[in-house]
């Protein structure tokens, strides 16, 4: 049995939420930025978050964790180790040294391009896409598309934080009946 329940208590969730810091007007005016660095800094909070993120996917076969640069790496590596899955980094344009596939996307506060090494996912592989924050879902759906282009099958998404008002969940689930697992939901922005 896990040290923490699959369904965390309200008290546990309050404890974890207290380690997410609101930073107004970052990185651009009008954005309320959810800063995860206090959660990373507190070992119990980080450990609990990783266990809660992994829990629903233990026993569901996951071949590869696709982790999104850069904050997604902080969670993706730890989840890949917990799930005995390979770790496939998706990086911002120009960072991966080998042959890449590339996709343009928009997120809450801008636009960018993501890349994945070609041949990093086996056709038919079950893929879990991991990031720190689900906002509009633009970043995660772009990463999922890169995995699908290589024949990967998206088995789920996992995020530490979900900004409910931005509609990311609906965007990710519009085409698939997928497990979209988030720990800390903020509905007011
Ligand atoms: O759901 P979305 O609207 O797409 O937004 C979520 C994305 O935004 C942030 O990444 P950012 O591009 O700021 O990069 P970082 O992780 O390097 O800080 C966050 O880490 C997610 O990847
Ligand atoms: N409001 C926000 N806070 C932190 N990360 C984000 N990524 C996209 N929107 C974000």
Short mmCIF file of C-alpha atoms and ligand atoms in Angstrom, two decimals:
data_model
loop_
_atom_site.label_atom_id
_atom_site.label_comp_id
_atom_site.label_asym_id
_atom_site.label_seq_id
_atom_site.Cartn_x
_atom_site.Cartn_y
_atom_site.Cartn_z
CA UNK A 1 0.00 0.00 0.00
CA UNK A 2 1.11 3.51 -0.67
CA UNK A 3 2.14 5.91 2.05
CA UNK A 4 -0.59 8.25 0.80
CA UNK A 5 -4.15 7.41 -0.19
CA UNK A 6 -5.16 7.36 -3.85
CA UNK A 7 -7.84 9.85 -2.92
CA UNK A 8 -6.07 12.47 -0.84
CA UNK A 9 -7.89 14.00 2.10
CA UNK A 10 -9.02 17.63 2.04
CA UNK A 11 -6.33 18.27 4.61
CA UNK A 12 -3.63 16.81 2.35
CA UNK A 13 -4.86 18.84 -0.60
CA UNK A 14 -4.90 22.03 1.51
CA UNK A 15 -1.34 21.26 2.55
CA UNK A 16 -0.23 20.84 -1.06
CA UNK A 17 -2.15 23.91 -2.29
CA UNK A 18 -0.40 25.99 0.32
CA UNK A 19 2.84 25.27 -1.58
CA UNK A 20 1.65 26.82 -4.85
CA UNK A 21 2.42 30.54 -4.96
CA UNK A 22 0.38 33.03 -6.99
CA UNK A 23 2.49 35.55 -8.89
CA UNK A 24 0.34 38.21 -10.61
CA UNK A 25 1.35 39.59 -14.00
CA UNK A 26 4.02 36.98 -14.76
CA UNK A 27 5.35 36.39 -17.39
CA UNK A 28 3.07 39.01 -19.00
CA UNK A 29 0.47 41.46 -17.63
CA UNK A 30 -2.86 39.83 -16.78
CA UNK A 31 -1.49 36.33 -16.16
CA UNK A 32 -1.81 34.87 -12.67
CA UNK A 33 1.21 32.59 -12.58
CA UNK A 34 1.07 29.44 -10.43
CA UNK A 35 4.59 29.03 -9.11
CA UNK A 36 5.45 25.44 -8.14
CA UNK A 37 8.87 26.20 -6.65
CA UNK A 38 7.59 26.22 -3.03
CA UNK A 39 6.20 22.72 -3.60
CA UNK A 40 9.52 21.55 -5.06
CA UNK A 41 11.32 23.04 -2.07
CA UNK A 42 9.34 21.04 0.49
CA UNK A 43 10.34 17.33 0.30
CA UNK A 44 7.11 15.98 1.83
CA UNK A 45 4.92 18.02 -0.49
CA UNK A 46 6.89 17.06 -3.58
CA UNK A 47 7.01 13.37 -2.63
CA UNK A 48 3.28 13.29 -1.93
CA UNK A 49 2.54 15.00 -5.25
CA UNK A 50 4.65 12.47 -7.17
CA UNK A 51 2.96 9.51 -5.46
CA UNK A 52 -0.49 10.95 -6.13
CA UNK A 53 0.39 11.61 -9.76
CA UNK A 54 1.70 8.08 -10.33
CA UNK A 55 -0.96 6.17 -8.40
CA UNK A 56 -3.72 5.83 -11.06
CA UNK A 57 -1.23 4.64 -13.66
CA UNK A 58 0.34 1.88 -11.59
CA UNK A 59 -0.99 -1.37 -13.02
CA UNK A 60 -2.00 0.37 -16.24
CA UNK A 61 0.78 -0.54 -18.63
CA UNK A 62 2.71 2.60 -19.60
CA UNK A 63 5.66 2.16 -21.99
CA UNK A 64 6.80 5.77 -22.24
CA UNK A 65 6.43 8.96 -20.25
CA UNK A 66 6.56 12.00 -22.52
CA UNK A 67 7.74 14.91 -20.37
CA UNK A 68 7.51 18.51 -21.58
CA UNK A 69 10.33 21.04 -21.15
CA UNK A 70 11.06 22.46 -18.77
CA UNK A 71 8.87 22.22 -15.70
CA UNK A 72 7.39 18.97 -16.97
CA UNK A 73 10.82 17.37 -16.63
CA UNK A 74 10.67 17.88 -12.87
CA UNK A 75 7.69 15.54 -12.63
CA UNK A 76 8.14 13.38 -15.75
CA UNK A 77 11.48 11.87 -14.76
CA UNK A 78 10.24 10.87 -11.34
CA UNK A 79 7.04 9.39 -12.81
CA UNK A 80 8.94 7.38 -15.43
CA UNK A 81 11.04 5.87 -12.64
CA UNK A 82 7.94 5.07 -10.57
CA UNK A 83 6.17 3.48 -13.55
CA UNK A 84 9.19 1.61 -14.97
CA UNK A 85 8.64 3.41 -18.25
CA UNK A 86 11.03 5.06 -20.67
CA UNK A 87 11.40 8.80 -20.45
CA UNK A 88 10.97 10.74 -23.70
CA UNK A 89 11.74 14.46 -23.47
CA UNK A 90 9.78 16.91 -25.59
CA UNK A 91 11.85 20.07 -25.88
CA UNK A 92 11.51 23.61 -27.12
CA UNK A 93 12.86 24.18 -30.63
CA UNK A 94 16.60 23.73 -31.15
CA UNK A 95 17.48 21.84 -27.96
CA UNK A 96 17.45 18.20 -29.09
CA UNK A 97 20.59 17.12 -30.97
CA UNK A 98 19.20 14.37 -33.23
CA UNK A 99 16.65 14.27 -36.03
CA UNK A 100 13.40 15.74 -34.74
CA UNK A 101 9.74 16.09 -35.53
CA UNK A 102 8.38 19.56 -34.72
CA UNK A 103 5.01 21.13 -33.95
CA UNK A 104 3.92 24.73 -33.42
CA UNK A 105 1.46 25.46 -30.62
CA UNK A 106 -0.08 28.22 -28.51
CA UNK A 107 -0.22 28.33 -24.72
CA UNK A 108 -1.82 30.68 -22.20
CA UNK A 109 0.81 33.40 -22.67
CA UNK A 110 2.42 32.88 -26.04
CA UNK A 111 3.37 30.66 -28.92
CA UNK A 112 6.31 28.31 -29.40
CA UNK A 113 7.45 25.11 -31.06
CA UNK A 114 8.07 21.72 -29.52
CA UNK A 115 10.31 18.95 -30.81
CA UNK A 116 10.66 15.22 -30.18
CA UNK A 117 13.45 12.97 -31.41
CA UNK A 118 12.28 10.81 -34.30
CA UNK A 119 11.97 7.10 -33.47
CA UNK A 120 11.76 7.75 -29.74
CA UNK A 121 8.39 5.99 -29.42
CA UNK A 122 7.63 2.46 -30.63
CA UNK A 123 4.46 2.10 -32.73
CA UNK A 124 1.67 0.97 -30.42
CA UNK A 125 3.47 2.13 -27.27
CA UNK A 126 1.25 3.31 -24.42
CA UNK A 127 2.21 6.89 -23.62
CA UNK A 128 1.63 9.06 -20.56
CA UNK A 129 2.07 12.81 -21.19
CA UNK A 130 3.34 14.66 -18.10
CA UNK A 131 3.62 18.36 -17.31
CA UNK A 132 3.44 20.58 -14.26
CA UNK A 133 0.46 22.74 -15.28
CA UNK A 134 -2.60 22.19 -17.46
CA UNK A 135 -3.86 25.63 -18.56
CA UNK A 136 -5.31 25.92 -22.09
CA UNK A 137 -4.03 22.44 -22.97
CA UNK A 138 -2.17 23.76 -26.03
CA UNK A 139 1.20 22.47 -24.88
CA UNK A 140 0.01 19.02 -23.80
CA UNK A 141 -2.05 18.44 -26.93
CA UNK A 142 0.95 19.39 -29.08
CA UNK A 143 3.16 16.92 -27.18
CA UNK A 144 0.50 14.22 -27.55
CA UNK A 145 0.32 14.89 -31.28
CA UNK A 146 4.10 14.39 -31.60
CA UNK A 147 3.77 11.04 -29.82
CA UNK A 148 0.81 9.98 -31.96
CA UNK A 149 2.73 10.79 -35.16
CA UNK A 150 5.23 8.09 -34.16
CA UNK A 151 2.43 5.59 -33.57
CA UNK A 152 2.20 6.09 -29.82
CA UNK A 153 -1.16 5.55 -28.16
CA UNK A 154 -1.97 8.17 -25.52
CA UNK A 155 -2.88 6.29 -22.36
CA UNK A 156 -3.32 9.40 -20.24
CA UNK A 157 -2.16 12.79 -19.10
CA UNK A 158 -0.84 13.78 -15.66
CA UNK A 159 -0.40 17.30 -14.27
CA UNK A 160 0.32 18.57 -10.79
CA UNK A 161 -1.82 21.69 -11.30
CA UNK A 162 -4.97 22.31 -13.36
CA UNK A 163 -6.28 25.80 -14.11
CA UNK A 164 -9.90 24.82 -14.62
CA UNK A 165 -11.14 28.10 -16.06
CA UNK A 166 -8.85 27.80 -19.08
CA UNK A 167 -10.55 24.73 -20.54
CA UNK A 168 -7.54 22.46 -21.00
CA UNK A 169 -9.36 19.35 -19.83
CA UNK A 170 -12.09 19.72 -22.46
CA UNK A 171 -9.49 20.35 -25.12
CA UNK A 172 -7.55 17.20 -24.29
CA UNK A 173 -10.62 15.01 -23.96
CA UNK A 174 -12.48 16.29 -27.02
CA UNK A 175 -11.16 13.55 -29.28
CA UNK A 176 -10.42 10.72 -26.82
CA UNK A 177 -11.85 9.13 -23.73
CA UNK A 178 -8.65 9.59 -21.77
CA UNK A 179 -7.55 9.58 -18.18
CA UNK A 180 -6.65 13.21 -17.44
CA UNK A 181 -5.23 13.14 -13.96
CA UNK A 182 -4.54 16.34 -12.02
CA UNK A 183 -3.88 16.84 -8.32
CA UNK A 184 -4.47 20.51 -7.50
CA UNK A 185 -7.33 22.25 -9.29
CA UNK A 186 -7.73 26.01 -9.24
CA UNK A 187 -10.99 27.17 -10.76
CA UNK A 188 -10.81 30.89 -10.11
CA UNK A 189 -7.72 31.50 -12.25
O1 LIG B 1 -1.85 24.48 -21.06
P1 LIG B 1 -1.02 25.55 -21.69
O2 LIG B 1 -1.78 26.84 -21.90
O3 LIG B 1 -0.37 25.08 -22.93
O4 LIG B 1 0.11 25.94 -20.65
C1 LIG B 1 0.84 25.00 -19.90
C2 LIG B 1 2.31 25.06 -20.21
O5 LIG B 1 2.83 26.35 -19.85
C3 LIG B 1 4.00 26.18 -19.06
O6 LIG B 1 5.16 26.03 -19.86
P2 LIG B 1 6.10 27.20 -20.36
O7 LIG B 1 5.97 27.27 -21.85
O8 LIG B 1 5.86 28.46 -19.58
O9 LIG B 1 7.55 26.62 -20.14
P3 LIG B 1 8.45 26.21 -18.88
O10 LIG B 1 7.96 24.88 -18.38
O11 LIG B 1 9.79 26.09 -19.53
O12 LIG B 1 8.39 27.29 -17.83
C4 LIG B 1 3.74 24.89 -18.33
O13 LIG B 1 4.94 24.31 -17.85
C5 LIG B 1 3.07 24.04 -19.38
O14 LIG B 1 4.01 23.39 -20.21
N1 LIG B 2 -0.98 30.62 -15.17
C1 LIG B 2 0.05 29.76 -15.29
N2 LIG B 2 0.87 29.52 -14.25
C2 LIG B 2 1.91 28.66 -14.38
N3 LIG B 2 2.19 28.00 -15.51
C3 LIG B 2 1.40 28.21 -16.57
N4 LIG B 2 1.42 27.71 -17.80
C4 LIG B 2 0.41 28.26 -18.49
N5 LIG B 2 -0.29 29.09 -17.74
C5 LIG B 2 0.31 29.09 -16.51
#
